[in-house]
Coordinates of C-alpha atoms in Angstrom, one line a residue:
Chain A
X1 CA -3.7 42.5 51.3
X2 CA 0.0 43.6 51.3
X3 CA -0.2 42.8 47.5
X4 CA -2.2 45.8 47.1
X5 CA 0.1 48.0 49.3
X6 CA 3.3 46.7 47.5
X7 CA 1.6 48.0 44.2
X8 CA 1.3 51.4 45.6
X9 CA 4.6 51.4 47.3
X10 CA 7.1 49.4 45.2
X11 CA 10.0 49.8 47.8
X12 CA 7.8 47.7 50.2
X13 CA 7.7 44.7 47.7
X14 CA 11.5 44.8 47.7
X15 CA 11.3 44.9 51.6
X16 CA 9.0 42.0 51.5
X17 CA 11.4 39.8 49.3
X18 CA 13.8 40.3 52.5
X19 CA 11.3 38.9 54.9
X20 CA 10.9 35.4 56.4
X21 CA 9.0 33.2 54.1
X22 CA 8.0 31.0 56.9
X23 CA 6.1 33.7 58.5
X24 CA 3.7 33.8 55.5
X25 CA 2.8 30.1 55.8
X26 CA 0.1 28.6 58.1
X27 CA 1.4 26.4 60.9
X28 CA 0.1 23.3 59.3
X29 CA 2.1 24.1 56.2
X30 CA 5.3 24.8 58.3
X31 CA 4.7 21.5 60.1
X32 CA 4.5 19.9 56.7
X33 CA 7.8 21.0 55.7
X34 CA 9.4 20.2 58.9
X35 CA 8.0 16.7 59.0
X36 CA 10.0 15.9 56.1
X37 CA 13.3 16.2 57.9
X38 CA 15.3 13.4 59.7
X39 CA 15.4 13.4 63.5
X40 CA 19.0 14.6 63.5
X41 CA 17.9 17.5 61.2
X42 CA 14.9 18.4 63.7
X43 CA 17.6 18.9 66.2
X44 CA 19.0 21.8 64.2
X45 CA 15.6 23.1 63.4
X46 CA 14.3 23.2 66.8
X47 CA 17.2 25.9 67.4
X48 CA 16.3 28.1 64.6
X49 CA 13.4 30.0 66.3
X50 CA 10.8 29.7 68.9
X51 CA 7.7 29.0 66.8
X52 CA 9.7 26.1 65.2
X53 CA 10.6 24.5 68.4
X54 CA 7.0 24.9 69.7
X55 CA 5.8 23.2 66.6
X56 CA 8.2 20.4 66.8
X57 CA 7.5 19.7 70.3
X58 CA 3.6 18.9 69.7
X59 CA 2.4 15.4 69.8
X60 CA 0.5 16.1 66.5
X61 CA 4.0 16.6 64.9
X62 CA 5.5 13.7 66.4
X63 CA 2.5 11.7 64.7
X64 CA 2.9 13.6 61.3
X65 CA 6.6 13.1 61.4
X66 CA 6.3 9.3 62.3
X67 CA 3.9 8.7 59.4
X68 CA 6.5 10.0 56.9
X69 CA 9.3 8.0 58.5
X70 CA 10.7 5.1 56.7
X71 CA 11.5 2.0 58.8
X72 CA 14.7 0.3 58.8
X73 CA 15.8 -3.0 60.4
X74 CA 17.5 -2.8 63.8
X75 CA 19.9 -5.7 64.4
X76 CA 20.7 -7.1 68.0
X77 CA 23.5 -9.6 67.6
X78 CA 23.7 -12.5 69.9
X79 CA 27.1 -13.7 70.5
X80 CA 28.2 -17.2 70.7
X81 CA 29.4 -16.9 74.2
X82 CA 27.1 -14.6 75.9
X83 CA 28.0 -13.4 79.4
X84 CA 25.7 -11.8 81.9
X85 CA 26.6 -8.2 82.1
X86 CA 27.6 -8.0 78.3
X87 CA 27.2 -4.5 77.2
X88 CA 24.8 -5.3 74.2
X89 CA 24.2 -2.9 71.4
X90 CA 22.1 -2.4 68.3
X91 CA 23.1 -1.4 64.8
X92 CA 21.1 -0.9 61.6
X93 CA 22.4 -1.8 58.1
X94 CA 23.2 1.2 55.8
X95 CA 22.9 0.1 52.3
X96 CA 24.8 2.8 50.6
X97 CA 28.2 2.2 52.5
X98 CA 30.0 -0.6 53.8
X99 CA 30.4 0.7 57.4
X100 CA 27.4 -0.1 59.8
X101 CA 27.2 2.3 62.4
X102 CA 26.0 1.4 66.0
X103 CA 23.1 3.3 66.9
X104 CA 24.7 5.4 69.7
X105 CA 21.9 6.1 71.8
X106 CA 20.6 2.6 72.0
X107 CA 22.8 1.6 74.9
X108 CA 22.8 -1.4 76.8
X109 CA 19.3 -1.3 78.2
X110 CA 18.8 -0.7 81.8
X111 CA 22.5 0.2 82.4
X112 CA 21.7 2.6 85.0
X113 CA 20.0 -0.2 86.8
X114 CA 21.0 -3.8 87.3
X115 CA 22.9 -4.6 84.0
X116 CA 25.4 -6.6 85.5
X117 CA 22.8 -9.0 86.6
X118 CA 21.1 -9.4 83.3
X119 CA 21.4 -10.5 79.8
X120 CA 19.1 -8.4 77.5
X121 CA 17.0 -9.4 74.6
X122 CA 15.4 -7.2 71.8
X123 CA 11.8 -8.2 71.9
X124 CA 10.5 -5.7 69.2
X125 CA 10.0 -2.2 68.2
X126 CA 6.9 0.0 67.7
X127 CA 7.1 3.7 66.4
X128 CA 10.6 4.1 67.3
X129 CA 10.2 2.6 70.8
X130 CA 12.5 -0.5 71.5
X131 CA 11.4 -3.0 73.9
X132 CA 13.9 -5.3 75.8
X133 CA 13.6 -8.2 78.2
X134 CA 16.0 -9.5 80.8
X135 CA 15.4 -13.0 82.0
X136 CA 17.9 -13.3 84.8
X137 CA 17.4 -13.0 87.7
X138 CA 13.7 -12.0 87.1
X139 CA 11.5 -10.6 84.3
X140 CA 12.6 -7.1 83.8
X141 CA 11.6 -5.3 80.9
X142 CA 12.8 -1.9 79.3
X143 CA 11.3 0.4 76.7
X144 CA 13.7 3.1 75.1
X145 CA 13.6 5.6 72.5
X146 CA 17.2 5.9 71.4
X147 CA 16.4 9.4 69.7
X148 CA 15.0 11.1 72.9
X149 CA 17.1 9.0 75.0
X150 CA 14.2 8.1 77.3
X151 CA 13.9 4.7 78.9
X152 CA 11.9 3.0 81.4
X153 CA 12.5 -0.2 83.0
X154 CA 9.9 -2.2 85.2
X155 CA 9.3 -5.6 86.7
X156 CA 6.5 -8.0 85.6
X157 CA 5.2 -11.3 85.5
X158 CA 4.7 -13.3 82.5
X159 CA 6.4 -13.0 79.1
X160 CA 5.9 -10.0 77.0
X161 CA 5.6 -10.9 73.2
X162 CA 4.0 -7.8 71.7
X163 CA 4.1 -4.1 71.9
X164 CA 1.8 -2.2 69.8
X165 CA -0.2 1.1 69.4
X166 CA -3.8 0.5 70.0
X167 CA -5.9 3.0 67.6
X168 CA -8.8 3.2 70.0
X169 CA -8.0 4.8 72.4
X170 CA -4.4 6.0 71.0
X171 CA -2.6 4.1 73.6
X172 CA 0.5 2.0 73.5
X173 CA -0.4 -1.5 74.6
X174 CA 1.8 -4.7 75.7
X175 CA 0.7 -8.2 75.1
X176 CA 2.0 -10.9 77.3
X177 CA 1.3 -14.6 78.3
X178 CA 1.6 -16.9 81.1
X179 CA 2.0 -20.6 81.0
X180 CA -0.8 -22.5 82.9
X181 CA -1.7 -26.1 83.2
X182 CA -4.2 -25.8 80.5
X183 CA -2.2 -23.8 77.9
X184 CA -1.0 -20.2 77.7
X185 CA -3.1 -17.3 78.8
X186 CA -2.8 -14.1 77.0
X187 CA -3.2 -10.5 78.4
X188 CA -3.1 -7.1 76.9
X189 CA -2.5 -4.0 79.1
X190 CA -0.7 -0.6 79.3
X191 CA 2.1 0.5 81.6
X192 CA 0.5 3.2 83.8
X193 CA -1.9 2.0 85.1
X194 CA -1.2 -1.5 84.4
X195 CA -4.8 -2.7 84.1
X196 CA -4.5 -6.1 82.1
X197 CA -7.2 -7.7 80.2
X198 CA -7.6 -11.5 79.4
X199 CA -7.6 -11.9 75.7
X200 CA -7.8 -15.8 75.5
X201 CA -6.0 -19.1 76.3
X202 CA -4.3 -21.2 73.6
X203 CA -2.0 -24.1 73.4
X204 CA 0.5 -22.1 71.6
X205 CA 3.2 -19.3 72.3
X206 CA 5.6 -17.5 70.2
X207 CA 8.9 -18.9 69.6
X208 CA 11.7 -17.4 71.9
X209 CA 14.0 -14.7 70.6
X210 CA 12.0 -14.1 67.6
X211 CA 10.4 -10.4 67.2
X212 CA 6.7 -10.1 65.9
X213 CA 6.3 -9.0 62.3
X214 CA 3.7 -6.3 62.6
X215 CA 1.9 -5.0 59.6
X216 CA -1.4 -2.9 59.2
X217 CA -2.3 -3.3 63.0
X218 CA -1.6 -7.1 63.1
X219 CA 1.2 -8.9 64.9
X220 CA 2.4 -12.4 63.4
X221 CA 4.5 -14.9 65.0
X222 CA 5.9 -18.5 64.5
X223 CA 4.5 -20.5 67.5
X224 CA 5.4 -23.6 69.5
X225 CA 3.4 -25.6 71.9
X226 CA 4.2 -26.5 75.5
X227 CA 7.8 -27.5 76.1
X228 CA 8.5 -26.2 72.8
X229 CA 6.8 -28.9 70.7
X230 CA 6.1 -28.3 67.2
X231 CA 2.6 -27.2 66.3
X232 CA 0.7 -28.7 63.3
X233 CA 1.5 -26.8 60.0
X234 CA -2.1 -25.7 59.9
X235 CA -1.5 -23.7 63.2
X236 CA 2.0 -22.6 62.7
X237 CA 1.7 -18.9 62.5
X238 CA -0.3 -16.9 65.2
X239 CA -1.9 -13.7 64.5
X240 CA -3.2 -10.9 66.8
X241 CA -5.4 -7.9 65.5
X242 CA -4.5 -5.2 67.6
X243 CA -7.7 -3.4 66.8
X244 CA -10.0 -6.2 67.9
X245 CA -7.6 -8.0 70.4
X246 CA -8.5 -11.2 68.7
X247 CA -6.1 -14.0 67.8
X248 CA -6.3 -16.4 65.0
X249 CA -3.8 -19.5 63.9
X250 CA -3.1 -19.8 60.3
X251 CA -1.1 -22.3 58.1
X252 CA 2.4 -21.3 56.9
X253 CA 2.9 -21.0 53.0
X254 CA 4.4 -23.9 51.2
X255 CA 4.1 -27.5 51.5
X256 CA 3.4 -29.4 55.0
X257 CA 6.5 -30.3 56.7
X258 CA 7.8 -33.7 57.4
X259 CA 6.8 -34.5 60.9
X260 CA 10.3 -34.9 62.0
X261 CA 11.4 -31.6 60.9
X262 CA 8.6 -29.6 62.0
X263 CA 8.8 -25.8 60.8
X264 CA 11.6 -24.9 63.0
X265 CA 13.8 -23.7 60.1
X266 CA 10.8 -21.5 58.9
X267 CA 10.8 -17.9 60.1
X268 CA 8.7 -14.8 59.8
X269 CA 10.3 -11.4 58.8
X270 CA 8.9 -7.9 58.4
X271 CA 10.5 -6.2 55.6
X272 CA 9.5 -2.7 54.0
X273 CA 5.9 -3.0 55.6
X274 CA 5.3 -6.4 54.2
X275 CA 5.3 -9.7 56.2
X276 CA 7.6 -12.5 54.5
X277 CA 8.1 -16.1 55.3
X278 CA 11.6 -17.7 54.6
X279 CA 12.7 -21.4 55.0
X280 CA 15.8 -23.3 54.7
X281 CA 15.1 -26.7 53.0
X282 CA 18.3 -28.5 52.3
X283 CA 20.4 -26.1 50.3
X284 CA 17.7 -23.6 49.4
X285 CA 16.2 -20.7 50.9
X286 CA 12.6 -20.3 49.9
X287 CA 10.9 -16.9 50.5
X288 CA 7.2 -16.0 50.3
X289 CA 5.4 -12.7 50.9
X290 CA 2.0 -12.4 52.2
X291 CA 0.2 -10.8 49.3
X292 CA -3.3 -10.5 50.9
X293 CA -4.3 -10.9 54.6
X294 CA -7.8 -11.3 54.1
X295 CA -7.5 -14.3 52.0
X296 CA -4.2 -15.4 53.6
X297 CA -2.6 -15.6 50.0
X298 CA 1.1 -16.0 49.9
X299 CA 3.1 -15.8 46.8
X300 CA 6.5 -17.2 46.5
X301 CA 9.1 -14.7 45.8
X302 CA 12.1 -16.7 45.1
X303 CA 14.2 -19.8 45.8
X304 CA 17.9 -19.0 46.5
X305 CA 20.4 -21.8 45.8
X306 CA 22.5 -21.4 48.7
X307 CA 25.0 -24.3 47.6
X308 CA 25.2 -22.9 44.2
X309 CA 25.4 -19.0 44.8
X310 CA 27.6 -19.0 47.9
X311 CA 29.7 -21.7 46.7
X312 CA 32.2 -19.0 45.2
X313 CA 32.7 -17.4 48.2
X314 CA 35.6 -18.1 50.7
X315 CA 32.9 -18.4 53.6
X316 CA 31.7 -21.5 52.3
X317 CA 34.9 -23.2 52.5
X318 CA 33.8 -24.4 55.8
X319 CA 30.6 -25.9 54.9
X320 CA 30.5 -29.5 55.3
X321 CA 26.7 -30.3 54.8
X322 CA 23.5 -28.7 54.3
X323 CA 22.9 -28.1 57.9
X324 CA 25.5 -25.4 57.8
X325 CA 23.1 -23.2 56.0
X326 CA 20.2 -24.0 58.4
X327 CA 20.7 -21.0 60.7
X328 CA 20.8 -18.5 57.9
X329 CA 18.6 -15.4 58.4
X330 CA 16.7 -12.9 56.0
X331 CA 17.0 -9.3 57.3
X332 CA 16.3 -6.9 54.6
X333 CA 15.6 -6.3 51.3
X334 CA 16.2 -3.2 49.0
X335 CA 16.5 -2.7 45.3
X336 CA 16.6 -6.2 44.2
X337 CA 19.1 -7.2 46.9
X338 CA 18.6 -9.3 50.1
X339 CA 20.7 -8.9 53.4
X340 CA 21.4 -12.3 54.9
X341 CA 23.1 -13.0 57.9
X342 CA 25.1 -16.5 58.2
X343 CA 25.8 -17.6 61.5
X344 CA 29.8 -17.3 62.5
X345 CA 30.3 -16.1 59.0
X346 CA 28.8 -12.5 58.8
X347 CA 26.4 -10.5 56.7
X348 CA 26.1 -10.9 53.0
X349 CA 24.1 -9.0 50.4
X350 CA 22.6 -11.1 47.7
X351 CA 21.7 -9.6 44.4
X352 CA 18.5 -11.4 43.1
X353 CA 19.2 -10.7 39.4
X354 CA 22.9 -11.4 39.2
X355 CA 22.7 -13.9 42.0
X356 CA 26.0 -12.7 43.2
X357 CA 27.0 -12.3 46.8
X358 CA 29.1 -9.6 48.8
X359 CA 30.3 -9.9 52.2
X360 CA 29.5 -6.7 54.2
X361 CA 32.1 -6.1 56.6
X362 CA 30.9 -4.6 60.1
X363 CA 34.2 -4.5 62.4
X364 CA 32.4 -6.4 64.9
X365 CA 34.6 -9.3 64.8
X366 CA 36.4 -8.1 68.0
X367 CA 33.2 -9.1 70.0
X368 CA 33.5 -12.6 69.0
X369 CA 31.3 -14.9 66.7
X370 CA 27.9 -14.2 66.2
X371 CA 25.4 -17.1 66.5
X372 CA 22.2 -15.4 65.4
X373 CA 20.5 -12.0 65.3
X374 CA 17.3 -10.6 66.3
X375 CA 16.0 -8.0 64.1
X376 CA 13.0 -5.4 64.4
X377 CA 11.9 -2.8 62.1
X378 CA 12.8 0.6 63.5
X379 CA 11.8 4.1 62.7
X380 CA 13.5 7.2 64.2
X381 CA 10.8 9.0 66.0
X382 CA 10.3 11.5 68.6
X383 CA 7.7 9.6 70.5
X384 CA 8.1 10.5 74.1
X385 CA 7.8 7.6 76.8
X386 CA 5.2 10.1 78.6
X387 CA 2.8 8.8 75.7
X388 CA 2.9 5.4 77.3
X389 CA 0.6 6.7 79.8
Chain B
X1 CA -10.9 -2.1 4.8
X2 CA -11.9 1.1 3.3
X3 CA -14.3 3.4 4.4
X4 CA -16.6 4.7 2.0
X5 CA -15.8 8.4 0.8
X6 CA -17.6 10.8 3.2
X7 CA -20.1 12.8 1.0
X8 CA -20.0 15.8 3.5
X9 CA -17.5 17.5 5.6
X10 CA -19.6 16.7 8.9
X11 CA -19.6 13.0 8.5
X12 CA -17.5 12.5 11.7
X13 CA -18.7 14.1 14.9
X14 CA -16.9 17.4 15.9
X15 CA -14.5 16.9 18.9
X16 CA -16.0 17.7 22.1
X17 CA -15.0 21.4 23.0
X18 CA -13.0 21.3 26.2
X19 CA -14.6 23.2 29.1
X20 CA -12.5 26.3 29.9
X21 CA -12.6 27.9 33.3
X22 CA -11.6 31.5 33.9
X23 CA -9.6 32.5 37.0
X24 CA -9.2 36.1 38.0
X25 CA -6.5 37.0 40.2
X26 CA -6.3 39.6 43.2
X27 CA -5.0 42.1 40.6
X28 CA -7.8 41.7 38.3
X29 CA -5.8 39.7 35.6
X30 CA -7.7 36.6 34.0
X31 CA -6.5 33.3 33.0
X32 CA -8.0 30.3 31.2
X33 CA -7.7 26.8 32.3
X34 CA -9.2 23.6 31.1
X35 CA -11.7 22.2 33.6
X36 CA -9.7 19.0 33.7
X37 CA -6.7 20.9 34.8
X38 CA -8.6 22.9 37.2
X39 CA -9.7 19.7 38.9
X40 CA -6.2 19.3 40.2
X41 CA -7.2 21.9 42.8
X42 CA -9.7 20.5 45.3
X43 CA -10.9 24.4 45.9
X44 CA -11.6 24.9 42.3
X45 CA -13.2 21.6 42.0
X46 CA -15.6 22.4 44.7
X47 CA -16.4 25.8 43.3
X48 CA -17.0 24.4 39.8
X49 CA -19.5 22.0 41.2
X50 CA -21.2 24.6 43.2
X51 CA -21.0 27.3 40.7
X52 CA -22.0 25.4 37.5
X53 CA -23.6 28.4 35.7
X54 CA -20.7 30.8 35.8
X55 CA -17.2 29.9 34.5
X56 CA -15.5 33.0 36.1
X57 CA -13.9 32.3 39.3
X58 CA -12.3 34.9 41.5
X59 CA -9.2 33.9 43.3
X60 CA -8.6 36.9 45.6
X61 CA -5.6 35.6 47.5
X62 CA -3.2 35.1 44.5
X63 CA -1.5 37.7 42.3
X64 CA -1.5 37.1 38.4
X65 CA 2.2 36.5 38.3
X66 CA 1.7 33.5 40.6
X67 CA -1.5 32.3 39.3
X68 CA -0.3 32.2 35.8
X69 CA 2.4 29.8 37.0
X70 CA -0.1 27.9 39.1
X71 CA -2.3 27.3 35.9
X72 CA 0.8 26.1 34.0
X73 CA 1.5 23.5 36.6
X74 CA -2.0 22.2 36.8
X75 CA -2.2 22.0 33.0
X76 CA 1.0 20.2 32.8
X77 CA 0.2 17.7 35.4
X78 CA -3.2 17.1 33.9
X79 CA -2.1 16.2 30.4
X80 CA 0.8 14.2 31.6
X81 CA 0.6 10.5 32.3
X82 CA 1.1 9.1 36.0
X83 CA 4.4 7.5 35.0
X84 CA 5.5 10.4 32.9
X85 CA 9.2 10.4 33.7
X86 CA 9.8 13.8 32.1
X87 CA 7.4 15.4 34.7
X88 CA 9.9 14.9 37.4
X89 CA 12.6 16.8 35.3
X90 CA 9.8 19.7 34.5
X91 CA 8.8 19.8 38.2
X92 CA 12.4 20.3 39.2
X93 CA 12.7 23.4 36.8
X94 CA 9.5 24.5 38.1
X95 CA 10.6 25.1 41.5
X96 CA 14.1 26.4 40.6
X97 CA 12.9 29.8 41.6
X98 CA 13.7 32.2 44.3
X99 CA 12.8 31.6 47.8
X100 CA 10.0 34.3 47.7
X101 CA 8.4 32.7 44.7
X102 CA 8.6 29.4 46.0
X103 CA 6.7 30.2 49.0
X104 CA 4.2 32.1 46.9
X105 CA 3.6 28.8 45.3
X106 CA 3.3 26.9 48.4
X107 CA 0.6 29.4 49.7
X108 CA -1.1 29.3 46.4
X109 CA -1.0 25.4 46.6
X110 CA -2.3 25.5 50.2
X111 CA -5.2 28.0 49.4
X112 CA -6.2 26.2 46.2
X113 CA -5.6 22.7 47.9
X114 CA -3.3 21.4 45.1
X115 CA -1.8 18.3 46.6
X116 CA 1.0 17.8 44.0
X117 CA 2.2 21.2 44.2
X118 CA 1.8 21.4 47.8
X119 CA 4.0 18.3 48.0
X120 CA 6.5 19.5 45.7
X121 CA 7.0 22.9 47.3
X122 CA 7.2 21.5 50.8
X123 CA 9.6 18.8 50.0
X124 CA 11.7 21.4 47.9
X125 CA 12.1 23.7 51.2
X126 CA 12.7 20.7 53.3
X127 CA 15.5 19.8 50.9
X128 CA 16.9 23.1 51.4
X129 CA 16.9 22.8 55.1
X130 CA 18.7 19.5 55.1
X131 CA 22.3 19.5 56.1
X132 CA 22.2 23.1 57.3
X133 CA 23.1 24.2 60.8
X134 CA 20.6 26.5 62.7
X135 CA 22.6 29.5 61.7
X136 CA 22.8 28.5 58.0
X137 CA 18.9 27.9 58.1
X138 CA 18.2 31.3 59.5
X139 CA 20.4 32.9 57.1
X140 CA 18.9 31.3 54.2
X141 CA 15.3 32.0 55.0
X142 CA 16.0 35.2 56.7
X143 CA 14.5 34.1 59.9
X144 CA 14.9 36.8 62.3
X145 CA 13.1 35.7 65.7
X146 CA 15.9 33.9 67.2
X147 CA 15.8 32.3 70.5
X148 CA 17.1 34.1 73.8
X149 CA 20.4 33.0 75.2
X150 CA 18.4 31.0 77.9
X151 CA 16.3 29.4 75.3
X152 CA 19.3 28.5 73.3
X153 CA 20.9 26.8 76.4
X154 CA 17.7 24.8 77.2
X155 CA 17.6 23.4 73.7
X156 CA 21.2 22.7 73.7
X157 CA 20.7 20.7 76.7
X158 CA 17.8 18.8 75.4
X159 CA 19.4 18.0 72.2
X160 CA 21.9 15.1 73.1
X161 CA 20.2 13.1 70.5
X162 CA 21.7 9.8 69.3
X163 CA 21.9 10.5 65.7
X164 CA 24.5 13.3 65.1

């Protein structure tokens, strides 16, 4: 309508050119624009005007923003000599620069509570919410969003092994298990109220200190039996469907393992929205990707000859046998490069085409030797802990 | 293999004429667009299917100036392949316009439901916001409804976010 007016009054159209363009856009379009911003930029956007602040504060915006967000791996290092009361921290790899910055908000969990009595482990991450567990002196858990700096700590029986968004209803849920004489009893439930539902009894449980790989509403873990005994290869990966609250047990890719070894050197990792399995066999790292879940079809991505390719690097001077490669971990992949962790030696970028490696310096050596890392896929999000109700 | 010499000029079937749609802007200007290009817009797609007899579609919300450019965008995107690398460069040039025009494109893309143009426009605006302080954003987009000092304080308090 103001088009016609501006034709009659040309000076008005010049005035229009001075107006706020955003006022002419419907809310959902403004939301579209703002949802493309990173969380730190949203902090600025909130201060621009009242309507932007109101839009960004809605639960709908949080969802839209989350859908656009890309995930990065967040790394929780485990140091060789862990002490109770250690101030743990998290960091995420920044591929474009050498310096890996710690996530400032993700402080040692529960530091307002009983930190000095606990050692915290990263259990996983869902929609930008990190979940931690402390084992001593009793089972305490914490969920925090490092962006909004909200955290909640609570005590509960059993071992939590999964944290996910259940689509119907749209609620965050925990998956936990308890050991019984007949096997492991699994429950799902929320935080408030904590109404737990039995979802099955199985002879297997997830391996410790390994986060689940969650893709398309399904969580995946490598499992072990009672007392940490190895499972048959046909039942080495446990899959939980968050939509149906159902479990199934699947075989790992590749050949069956010789019985003495088991698949203890085989691991799941979630990278860029897909599930991978990697295994260290002698001096090779074998990597598969799950191409199609319905048919459980795995495709071999590559074999890395660790001895040949790492040989050139000074870090391998201390290598005396193949077992020195055993604890290597695959963390992330990007643009034809893999990010690997080698216990006690550090982080390396491996270029798949040129088969060259570059060590990544983190400046963390003052904390001591890292024996392993726990990794989860993280997205910066505005999800509020109030949504856990 | 040689084909036999054609006896008449009409030995091969004539190429199918491309169906043209005519759009009329709010200020009465008309623009022709190929049907395949018009299908880039979900709104036009629906109108075409409902209104099969007539080929003149009024677009009351959009001026001739903007509609001409939108037609150009749709035509370009309809003829380009999916992995046409030069399309990216063409798109960049398309949105290298003043803010008012850019918002006109976004409004047009929203009304006509052209996902590619809407995505391009919104991303361009988002890229303009990135890296700017609140004051710079206000200045760039001429946003005048500022927060009161009390609201500013409140937001400042909320904003101790981890990633700075």
